Amino acid sequence: MPLSVELLSESTLRDAIGLLARAVEGAGALIIFVGAVWASGQFVMAGARGRGAGFNRIRLSLGRFLVLGLEFQLAGDVLRTAVAPGFAEIGQLAAIAAIRTALNYFLGREIAQERAELDQKGIEAAARPSTQRHAVS
């Protein structure tokens, strides 16, 4: 007769992991919310200063918040399937992971592209003689 020791029942483990998943998803939602509030504040301040040039930098920063928040959301989904997942849960995770991975990929690609454009503009601005820089700014 094999001796087995059960530290936590499956239902207790499910409840604990469910709580952890909600905490991780909540952190992801909070990150996205903070990023949106920050970007909104930066956008309003840039508009009040009359500088529309900061728009791309604001978008770039907001994109970083979105990517990080989506990673936390995906981590929460992975946690949910940690204890004896059925085929339905695995299918849902696969669909959610595919959608979020695609979002992350395209957001990351757009962030990299915008960063390269901003860096190129910075290089071009630095290469101009100082009299032209003051006229353009």
PDB file of C-alpha atoms in Angstrom:
ATOM      1  CA  MET A   1       0.000   0.000   0.000  1.00  0.00           C
ATOM      2  CA  PRO A   2       1.706   3.205  -1.183  1.00  0.00           C
ATOM      3  CA  LEU A   3       1.847   6.017   1.300  1.00  0.00           C
ATOM      4  CA  SER A   4       0.926   9.386  -0.151  1.00  0.00           C
ATOM      5  CA  VAL A   5       0.947  12.666   1.641  1.00  0.00           C
ATOM      6  CA  GLU A   6      -1.258  15.399   0.292  1.00  0.00           C
ATOM      7  CA  LEU A   7      -0.058  18.817   1.366  1.00  0.00           C
ATOM      8  CA  LEU A   8      -2.819  20.728  -0.369  1.00  0.00           C
ATOM      9  CA  SER A   9      -5.972  19.427  -1.912  1.00  0.00           C
ATOM     10  CA  GLU A  10      -6.468  20.154  -5.591  1.00  0.00           C
ATOM     11  CA  SER A  11      -9.348  22.512  -4.848  1.00  0.00           C
ATOM     12  CA  THR A  12      -7.237  24.464  -2.325  1.00  0.00           C
ATOM     13  CA  LEU A  13      -4.404  24.636  -4.840  1.00  0.00           C
ATOM     14  CA  ARG A  14      -6.813  25.799  -7.556  1.00  0.00           C
ATOM     15  CA  ASP A  15      -8.126  28.518  -5.237  1.00  0.00           C
ATOM     16  CA  ALA A  16      -4.605  29.666  -4.321  1.00  0.00           C
ATOM     17  CA  ILE A  17      -3.464  29.752  -7.930  1.00  0.00           C
ATOM     18  CA  GLY A  18      -6.679  31.517  -8.938  1.00  0.00           C
ATOM     19  CA  LEU A  19      -5.889  34.196  -6.370  1.00  0.00           C
ATOM     20  CA  LEU A  20      -2.320  34.501  -7.656  1.00  0.00           C
ATOM     21  CA  ALA A  21      -3.551  34.696 -11.259  1.00  0.00           C
ATOM     22  CA  ARG A  22      -5.979  37.494 -10.350  1.00  0.00           C
ATOM     23  CA  ALA A  23      -3.154  39.347  -8.577  1.00  0.00           C
ATOM     24  CA  VAL A  24      -0.849  39.045 -11.607  1.00  0.00           C
ATOM     25  CA  GLU A  25      -3.638  40.069 -14.002  1.00  0.00           C
ATOM     26  CA  GLY A  26      -4.475  42.965 -11.683  1.00  0.00           C
ATOM     27  CA  ALA A  27      -0.832  44.058 -11.795  1.00  0.00           C
ATOM     28  CA  GLY A  28      -0.974  43.946 -15.593  1.00  0.00           C
ATOM     29  CA  ALA A  29      -4.150  46.012 -15.662  1.00  0.00           C
ATOM     30  CA  LEU A  30      -2.592  48.490 -13.228  1.00  0.00           C
ATOM     31  CA  ILE A  31       0.511  48.824 -15.416  1.00  0.00           C
ATOM     32  CA  ILE A  32      -1.644  49.532 -18.474  1.00  0.00           C
ATOM     33  CA  PHE A  33      -3.763  52.021 -16.502  1.00  0.00           C
ATOM     34  CA  VAL A  34      -0.704  53.851 -15.113  1.00  0.00           C
ATOM     35  CA  GLY A  35       0.768  54.013 -18.618  1.00  0.00           C
ATOM     36  CA  ALA A  36      -2.452  55.437 -20.047  1.00  0.00           C
ATOM     37  CA  VAL A  37      -2.708  58.053 -17.281  1.00  0.00           C
ATOM     38  CA  TRP A  38       0.964  58.983 -17.684  1.00  0.00           C
ATOM     39  CA  ALA A  39       0.660  59.229 -21.484  1.00  0.00           C
ATOM     40  CA  SER A  40      -2.503  61.327 -21.159  1.00  0.00           C
ATOM     41  CA  GLY A  41      -0.740  63.710 -18.789  1.00  0.00           C
ATOM     42  CA  GLN A  42       2.282  63.983 -21.074  1.00  0.00           C
ATOM     43  CA  PHE A  43       0.024  64.579 -24.075  1.00  0.00           C
ATOM     44  CA  VAL A  44      -1.862  67.374 -22.302  1.00  0.00           C
ATOM     45  CA  MET A  45       1.378  68.973 -21.112  1.00  0.00           C
ATOM     46  CA  ALA A  46       2.909  68.785 -24.608  1.00  0.00           C
ATOM     47  CA  GLY A  47      -0.237  70.359 -26.064  1.00  0.00           C
ATOM     48  CA  ALA A  48      -0.177  73.135 -23.472  1.00  0.00           C
ATOM     49  CA  ARG A  49       3.449  73.880 -24.358  1.00  0.00           C
ATOM     50  CA  GLY A  50       2.557  73.882 -28.048  1.00  0.00           C
ATOM     51  CA  ARG A  51       4.953  71.072 -28.881  1.00  0.00           C
ATOM     52  CA  GLY A  52       3.447  68.391 -31.063  1.00  0.00           C
ATOM     53  CA  ALA A  53       6.882  66.860 -31.676  1.00  0.00           C
ATOM     54  CA  GLY A  54       6.681  64.909 -28.398  1.00  0.00           C
ATOM     55  CA  PHE A  55       3.736  62.869 -29.664  1.00  0.00           C
ATOM     56  CA  ASN A  56       5.886  60.021 -30.999  1.00  0.00           C
ATOM     57  CA  ARG A  57       7.863  59.783 -27.765  1.00  0.00           C
ATOM     58  CA  ILE A  58       4.618  59.624 -25.802  1.00  0.00           C
ATOM     59  CA  ARG A  59       3.304  56.858 -28.077  1.00  0.00           C
ATOM     60  CA  LEU A  60       6.572  54.987 -27.691  1.00  0.00           C
ATOM     61  CA  SER A  61       6.365  55.142 -23.902  1.00  0.00           C
ATOM     62  CA  LEU A  62       2.696  54.123 -23.886  1.00  0.00           C
ATOM     63  CA  GLY A  63       3.559  51.185 -26.127  1.00  0.00           C
ATOM     64  CA  ARG A  64       6.128  49.999 -23.586  1.00  0.00           C
ATOM     65  CA  PHE A  65       3.512  50.097 -20.830  1.00  0.00           C
ATOM     66  CA  LEU A  66       1.094  48.139 -23.043  1.00  0.00           C
ATOM     67  CA  VAL A  67       3.667  45.469 -23.861  1.00  0.00           C
ATOM     68  CA  LEU A  68       4.594  45.033 -20.197  1.00  0.00           C
ATOM     69  CA  GLY A  69       0.943  44.934 -19.116  1.00  0.00           C
ATOM     70  CA  LEU A  70       0.115  42.336 -21.765  1.00  0.00           C
ATOM     71  CA  GLU A  71       3.009  40.172 -20.564  1.00  0.00           C
ATOM     72  CA  PHE A  72       1.527  40.225 -17.055  1.00  0.00           C
ATOM     73  CA  GLN A  73      -1.905  39.356 -18.458  1.00  0.00           C
ATOM     74  CA  LEU A  74      -0.425  36.390 -20.293  1.00  0.00           C
ATOM     75  CA  ALA A  75       1.365  35.277 -17.111  1.00  0.00           C
ATOM     76  CA  GLY A  76      -1.975  35.301 -15.299  1.00  0.00           C
ATOM     77  CA  ASP A  77      -3.487  33.134 -18.021  1.00  0.00           C
ATOM     78  CA  VAL A  78      -0.605  30.666 -17.757  1.00  0.00           C
ATOM     79  CA  LEU A  79      -1.096  30.475 -13.986  1.00  0.00           C
ATOM     80  CA  ARG A  80      -4.783  29.654 -14.474  1.00  0.00           C
ATOM     81  CA  THR A  81      -3.888  26.541 -16.441  1.00  0.00           C
ATOM     82  CA  ALA A  82      -1.206  25.367 -13.993  1.00  0.00           C
ATOM     83  CA  VAL A  83      -3.376  22.867 -12.103  1.00  0.00           C
ATOM     84  CA  ALA A  84      -4.813  19.939 -14.058  1.00  0.00           C
ATOM     85  CA  PRO A  85      -5.984  21.852 -17.113  1.00  0.00           C
ATOM     86  CA  GLY A  86      -8.557  20.332 -19.396  1.00  0.00           C
ATOM     87  CA  PHE A  87      -8.518  20.562 -23.163  1.00  0.00           C
ATOM     88  CA  ALA A  88     -10.896  23.540 -23.057  1.00  0.00           C
ATOM     89  CA  GLU A  89      -8.541  25.513 -20.784  1.00  0.00           C
ATOM     90  CA  ILE A  90      -5.528  24.604 -22.907  1.00  0.00           C
ATOM     91  CA  GLY A  91      -7.382  25.681 -26.059  1.00  0.00           C
ATOM     92  CA  GLN A  92      -8.399  28.980 -24.458  1.00  0.00           C
ATOM     93  CA  LEU A  93      -4.826  29.602 -23.300  1.00  0.00           C
ATOM     94  CA  ALA A  94      -3.502  28.840 -26.779  1.00  0.00           C
ATOM     95  CA  ALA A  95      -5.950  31.295 -28.358  1.00  0.00           C
ATOM     96  CA  ILE A  96      -5.279  34.004 -25.769  1.00  0.00           C
ATOM     97  CA  ALA A  97      -1.519  33.452 -25.967  1.00  0.00           C
ATOM     98  CA  ALA A  98      -1.598  33.676 -29.760  1.00  0.00           C
ATOM     99  CA  ILE A  99      -3.593  36.920 -29.714  1.00  0.00           C
ATOM    100  CA  ARG A 100      -1.467  38.528 -26.994  1.00  0.00           C
ATOM    101  CA  THR A 101       1.769  37.338 -28.581  1.00  0.00           C
ATOM    102  CA  ALA A 102       0.695  38.844 -31.903  1.00  0.00           C
ATOM    103  CA  LEU A 103      -0.200  42.107 -30.157  1.00  0.00           C
ATOM    104  CA  ASN A 104       3.151  42.137 -28.374  1.00  0.00           C
ATOM    105  CA  TYR A 105       4.990  41.373 -31.604  1.00  0.00           C
ATOM    106  CA  PHE A 106       3.348  44.178 -33.556  1.00  0.00           C
ATOM    107  CA  LEU A 107       3.628  46.640 -30.669  1.00  0.00           C
ATOM    108  CA  GLY A 108       7.294  45.744 -30.241  1.00  0.00           C
ATOM    109  CA  ARG A 109       7.932  46.129 -33.950  1.00  0.00           C
ATOM    110  CA  GLU A 110       6.196  49.510 -34.007  1.00  0.00           C
ATOM    111  CA  ILE A 111       8.138  50.657 -30.933  1.00  0.00           C
ATOM    112  CA  ALA A 112      11.443  49.635 -32.547  1.00  0.00           C
ATOM    113  CA  GLN A 113      10.507  51.366 -35.799  1.00  0.00           C
ATOM    114  CA  GLU A 114       9.504  54.589 -34.048  1.00  0.00           C
ATOM    115  CA  ARG A 115      12.633  54.503 -31.889  1.00  0.00           C
ATOM    116  CA  ALA A 116      14.777  54.167 -35.021  1.00  0.00           C
ATOM    117  CA  GLU A 117      12.946  57.100 -36.643  1.00  0.00           C
ATOM    118  CA  LEU A 118      13.385  59.255 -33.532  1.00  0.00           C
ATOM    119  CA  ASP A 119      17.053  58.305 -33.286  1.00  0.00           C
ATOM    120  CA  GLN A 120      17.530  59.165 -36.971  1.00  0.00           C
ATOM    121  CA  LYS A 121      15.841  62.547 -36.471  1.00  0.00           C
ATOM    122  CA  GLY A 122      18.097  63.166 -33.478  1.00  0.00           C
ATOM    123  CA  ILE A 123      21.192  62.358 -35.532  1.00  0.00           C
ATOM    124  CA  GLU A 124      20.039  64.623 -38.354  1.00  0.00           C
ATOM    125  CA  ALA A 125      19.279  67.453 -35.921  1.00  0.00           C
ATOM    126  CA  ALA A 126      22.686  67.090 -34.288  1.00  0.00           C
ATOM    127  CA  ALA A 127      24.396  67.193 -37.684  1.00  0.00           C
ATOM    128  CA  ARG A 128      22.823  70.551 -38.626  1.00  0.00           C
ATOM    129  CA  PRO A 129      24.805  73.702 -37.931  1.00  0.00           C
ATOM    130  CA  SER A 130      23.683  75.401 -34.719  1.00  0.00           C
ATOM    131  CA  THR A 131      22.082  78.354 -36.586  1.00  0.00           C
ATOM    132  CA  GLN A 132      19.781  75.985 -38.480  1.00  0.00           C
ATOM    133  CA  ARG A 133      18.873  74.070 -35.329  1.00  0.00           C
ATOM    134  CA  HIS A 134      17.574  77.222 -33.664  1.00  0.00           C
ATOM    135  CA  ALA A 135      15.548  78.160 -36.738  1.00  0.00           C
ATOM    136  CA  VAL A 136      13.919  74.697 -36.947  1.00  0.00           C
ATOM    137  CA  SER A 137      13.156  74.249 -33.230  1.00  0.00           C
TER     138      SER A 137
END
